[in-house]
């Protein structure tokens, strides 16, 4: 009894879940009122020895069965439920069941029944025990499943004891003699098939087959009963894992391709790194099964992300990249045809449309190019998938889906995996279910899982989103194929994430040159003894008569010949075209040669009428009976006033840019933390009804009846995940303005990997363009070391323009510079310029990432406003804004030109006015920092021949823009004039935490900027 109690205690949290199962409709019409048995019974549990917390499960089972048909339960239960429904007080109803024939007749009758059923307690206990045992298999069967082909698994379940198996029935107070007794099966199992009761021995045997062979199903944490039942049915139903002869032959053929491909590469290029798949060859049939099944259910496009392991094999045998294109990548003599750095072969992406032979439907497969940084591509794939779904109106993910492949160490170790999972169920980020496949070779480079993670499985991170996890022994290709089928069906049914954990091994070292015996001697002794999976599977298939030995050998010869022929053809390739490895082509956007269709950009201004119209939308609540907050009413009124005065603040400038692009059919998507309102409460793109929960209004949706859709979405609190996602979204189409806004600019560094590995060098590595916009609030406003700097110095340091080369001046210089740059970095000082730069992003004939340092206090600065005149047709983005005051009218008399960027401009002109230095000092704003406006800076330095040149910034000297602009201004003046510095001194932190220090630093730098003797005598 003690052991039984222990088991019960252990299982209690699990049994509690069963109370949430859907209730079957009551039979026989409306008379049954006993709708919540668990609750009725709980109240009287204390009074009844056999009805404790755990037995509720059993009673509940009985109740549902009785509801379906009273004859399906023992008469005593029938009477009991009948009486309870007839109004018997709960305690009395089950304490003293009445005689079998009558209605409730009082305690004497009930006593008679108990006496007539002396084994009642034992009966209940045994049924409970069987039910617990079944549940234990469902919960813990995977603990003892034979998942590891090497049989050395280091999965550590801590103190969780094994509670299943014949040897453990004692834990449930069952004895050997019970094995041949027949037990009713609860509705939470499908092991019975068509039987509703089975001998215990048979129940256990079937559970062993379902849960403890080569598949370990982890799903009981899912808190949706329907989903649990679905999985149980898929794995418990007797004989469910059967394949046709045809399916088995296809599987073998795929195993042959997978295995022989690696062997071929090994034979031809034995000293090249390829991160082969040996030890997990069943990955290829796994992916192909998922794709076949998904194609059959209507999926037309699959977007994949993966790291190094097996990538070439996936390209060759899943995506079907021409083999010669892969082989020629191994030729070190091939010249690169494209500009840029290119990338190593196991990072390149691919896009391919082909006929799926199983479904006979066209399917597009793309593999997104990725950096070495493991898992970084995950959110990018999700974003691209979401975009493709969005643009084809696939609101439920039925036509476009993603597959993510992971390594075991990376899946457990990289936080981006978790961040990406958390996007999976958010309305503006969900891709309606991703299939994750983990190549779990039980090692990460040289590190053993026992040192690499604290969770038993590498897949435990997926539990947070209630994704079922199917662990499978990758040495059993049939089991692999089965779980992949189920995973694809799961996604197609529930549109939620699912994980396939391919438990395998890595036959070689981390790469083919690496010696694994240094660090994993025992594992690799075992691996050396391990028969290859193809050989094992082929032997089984031959023994079962699936294929003859001769057919098998011929199939191998056939595939080897395909490889050889492709190898011969690959020798004809003279030039390496990275653009043949494009993952996201934009065929209509470029010419057939992949060039921009023009090299000019039209005016980014819009008509007065349009400005007025969009401005009025921005100032209105365009739906009836919608109560907005009083403070917002004031904001909107203020906007209306600005519109009537023909001017814009920052928020209105942004509105004009978005609204006009939407009107022109360009989708705009703004995503990031709290972007709907705006961190600084200036934007208010989503209005909330003050009286009705969740009722919102997005005025931007009312710009024009045939406008493109506007997406504005508050994101999860993740930078890495969300920026990656938006980058992927922007990848799908050039005809969308996709913006990610950081809460404060400095938080972008938690997404540094996306910036460093994808955004900055993406085009150079992968010949693909991307027009993503990063909005990074920036400015020294006394808020302390954080919340101040978006780190302009880092973005500028990564710009690819040459500080020492003054470009050849020409009409199209600005466009050429933009075309050649890796990204554009701006700090706009006026709403009009912000408006123009956003519109230019779309109107220019190519796509480049745009980094915008956005203001905070300037959002409400009375002078940081623009007139409609600066936004009308014929106006453009101004890369540099010259001084237009007295200094510009008398340039010869100007003693100093202060170049600056961003908010400091307003501090400078205020100080200049205070000092009466308007004639002596010119203040010039560089709005586009990179590509650097050499031509316009030259005009300014030429205009003021007698002035000294100063760069002024509010950031510290080793930060901000100084190191970037100084050599470029020097190049502009052919190093004939020095460029002095007025700004904060070098420092480790971006800003002081002390308000007083902040203000005195500011004053000091302004003093220097206007002290015309500050630099005399220095050189
Ligand atoms: C973010 C990141 N950190 C470190 C590395 C270096 N690295 C490359 S492969 C690897 C091991 C990966 O192990 P696992 O995810 O299990 O994949 P496997 O190589 O075993 O297939 C490491 C640490 C990397 N590529 N990316
Ligand atoms: Mg690994």
PDB file of N, CA and C and ligand atoms in Angstrom, residues 308-309 372-374 407-410 414 441 443-445 510, ligand 1:
ATOM      1  N   UNK A 308      25.412  23.613 -40.569  1.00  0.00           N
ATOM      2  CA  UNK A 308      26.383  22.944 -41.425  1.00  0.00           C
ATOM      3  C   UNK A 308      26.109  21.468 -41.679  1.00  0.00           C
ATOM      4  N   UNK A 309      25.687  20.757 -40.597  1.00  0.00           N
ATOM      5  CA  UNK A 309      25.666  19.294 -40.652  1.00  0.00           C
ATOM      6  C   UNK A 309      24.698  18.754 -41.724  1.00  0.00           C
ATOM      7  N   UNK A 372      27.789  31.127 -39.843  1.00  0.00           N
ATOM      8  CA  UNK A 372      28.207  30.038 -38.947  1.00  0.00           C
ATOM      9  C   UNK A 372      27.434  30.083 -37.637  1.00  0.00           C
ATOM     10  N   UNK A 373      26.989  31.248 -37.276  1.00  0.00           N
ATOM     11  CA  UNK A 373      26.356  31.428 -35.963  1.00  0.00           C
ATOM     12  C   UNK A 373      25.128  30.550 -35.841  1.00  0.00           C
ATOM     13  N   UNK A 374      25.294  29.528 -35.061  1.00  0.00           N
ATOM     14  CA  UNK A 374      24.276  28.487 -35.007  1.00  0.00           C
ATOM     15  C   UNK A 374      22.943  29.047 -34.548  1.00  0.00           C
ATOM     16  N   UNK A 407      21.173  21.370 -34.562  1.00  0.00           N
ATOM     17  CA  UNK A 407      22.094  20.427 -33.929  1.00  0.00           C
ATOM     18  C   UNK A 407      21.685  20.302 -32.467  1.00  0.00           C
ATOM     19  N   UNK A 408      21.997  19.190 -31.840  1.00  0.00           N
ATOM     20  CA  UNK A 408      21.553  18.998 -30.456  1.00  0.00           C
ATOM     21  C   UNK A 408      22.167  20.036 -29.514  1.00  0.00           C
ATOM     22  N   UNK A 409      23.463  20.289 -29.672  1.00  0.00           N
ATOM     23  CA  UNK A 409      24.106  21.221 -28.741  1.00  0.00           C
ATOM     24  C   UNK A 409      23.581  22.636 -28.955  1.00  0.00           C
ATOM     25  N   UNK A 410      23.425  23.015 -30.218  1.00  0.00           N
ATOM     26  CA  UNK A 410      22.970  24.373 -30.511  1.00  0.00           C
ATOM     27  C   UNK A 410      21.518  24.566 -30.089  1.00  0.00           C
ATOM     28  N   UNK A 414      21.602  27.668 -27.555  1.00  0.00           N
ATOM     29  CA  UNK A 414      21.433  29.014 -28.110  1.00  0.00           C
ATOM     30  C   UNK A 414      20.081  29.614 -27.715  1.00  0.00           C
ATOM     31  N   UNK A 441      23.196  14.159 -32.634  1.00  0.00           N
ATOM     32  CA  UNK A 441      24.300  13.199 -32.687  1.00  0.00           C
ATOM     33  C   UNK A 441      25.018  13.092 -31.343  1.00  0.00           C
ATOM     34  N   UNK A 443      26.541  15.043 -29.450  1.00  0.00           N
ATOM     35  CA  UNK A 443      27.816  15.711 -29.234  1.00  0.00           C
ATOM     36  C   UNK A 443      27.765  17.078 -29.922  1.00  0.00           C
ATOM     37  N   UNK A 444      28.476  18.030 -29.364  1.00  0.00           N
ATOM     38  CA  UNK A 444      28.618  19.334 -30.004  1.00  0.00           C
ATOM     39  C   UNK A 444      30.108  19.624 -30.123  1.00  0.00           C
ATOM     40  N   UNK A 445      30.631  19.483 -31.313  1.00  0.00           N
ATOM     41  CA  UNK A 445      32.066  19.637 -31.588  1.00  0.00           C
ATOM     42  C   UNK A 445      32.850  18.609 -30.762  1.00  0.00           C
ATOM     43  N   UNK A 510      34.099  16.390 -35.739  1.00  0.00           N
ATOM     44  CA  UNK A 510      33.209  17.516 -36.030  1.00  0.00           C
ATOM     45  C   UNK A 510      33.206  17.831 -37.522  1.00  0.00           C
TER      46      UNK A 510
HETATM   47  C1  LIG B   1      26.900  30.679 -32.066  1.00  0.00           C
HETATM   48  C2  LIG B   1      27.997  29.712 -32.377  1.00  0.00           C
HETATM   49  N1  LIG B   1      28.871  29.373 -31.401  1.00  0.00           N
HETATM   50  C3  LIG B   1      29.859  28.495 -31.667  1.00  0.00           C
HETATM   51  C4  LIG B   1      30.003  27.953 -32.903  1.00  0.00           C
HETATM   52  C5  LIG B   1      31.145  26.975 -33.195  1.00  0.00           C
HETATM   53  N2  LIG B   1      30.582  25.636 -33.486  1.00  0.00           N
HETATM   54  C6  LIG B   1      30.413  25.213 -34.729  1.00  0.00           C
HETATM   55  S1  LIG B   1      29.683  23.711 -34.781  1.00  0.00           S
HETATM   56  C7  LIG B   1      29.638  23.604 -33.111  1.00  0.00           C
HETATM   57  C8  LIG B   1      29.053  22.399 -32.459  1.00  0.00           C
HETATM   58  C9  LIG B   1      27.621  22.283 -32.800  1.00  0.00           C
HETATM   59  O1  LIG B   1      27.088  21.157 -32.194  1.00  0.00           O
HETATM   60  P1  LIG B   1      25.659  20.676 -32.576  1.00  0.00           P
HETATM   61  O2  LIG B   1      24.693  21.794 -32.530  1.00  0.00           O
HETATM   62  O3  LIG B   1      25.332  19.508 -31.746  1.00  0.00           O
HETATM   63  O4  LIG B   1      25.793  20.293 -34.118  1.00  0.00           O
HETATM   64  P2  LIG B   1      26.693  19.119 -34.749  1.00  0.00           P
HETATM   65  O5  LIG B   1      27.942  19.732 -35.239  1.00  0.00           O
HETATM   66  O6  LIG B   1      26.909  18.107 -33.704  1.00  0.00           O
HETATM   67  O7  LIG B   1      25.874  18.592 -35.874  1.00  0.00           O
HETATM   68  C10 LIG B   1      30.170  24.730 -32.538  1.00  0.00           C
HETATM   69  C11 LIG B   1      30.276  24.945 -31.096  1.00  0.00           C
HETATM   70  C12 LIG B   1      29.099  28.374 -33.885  1.00  0.00           C
HETATM   71  N3  LIG B   1      29.188  27.943 -35.131  1.00  0.00           N
HETATM   72  N4  LIG B   1      28.095  29.214 -33.587  1.00  0.00           N
END
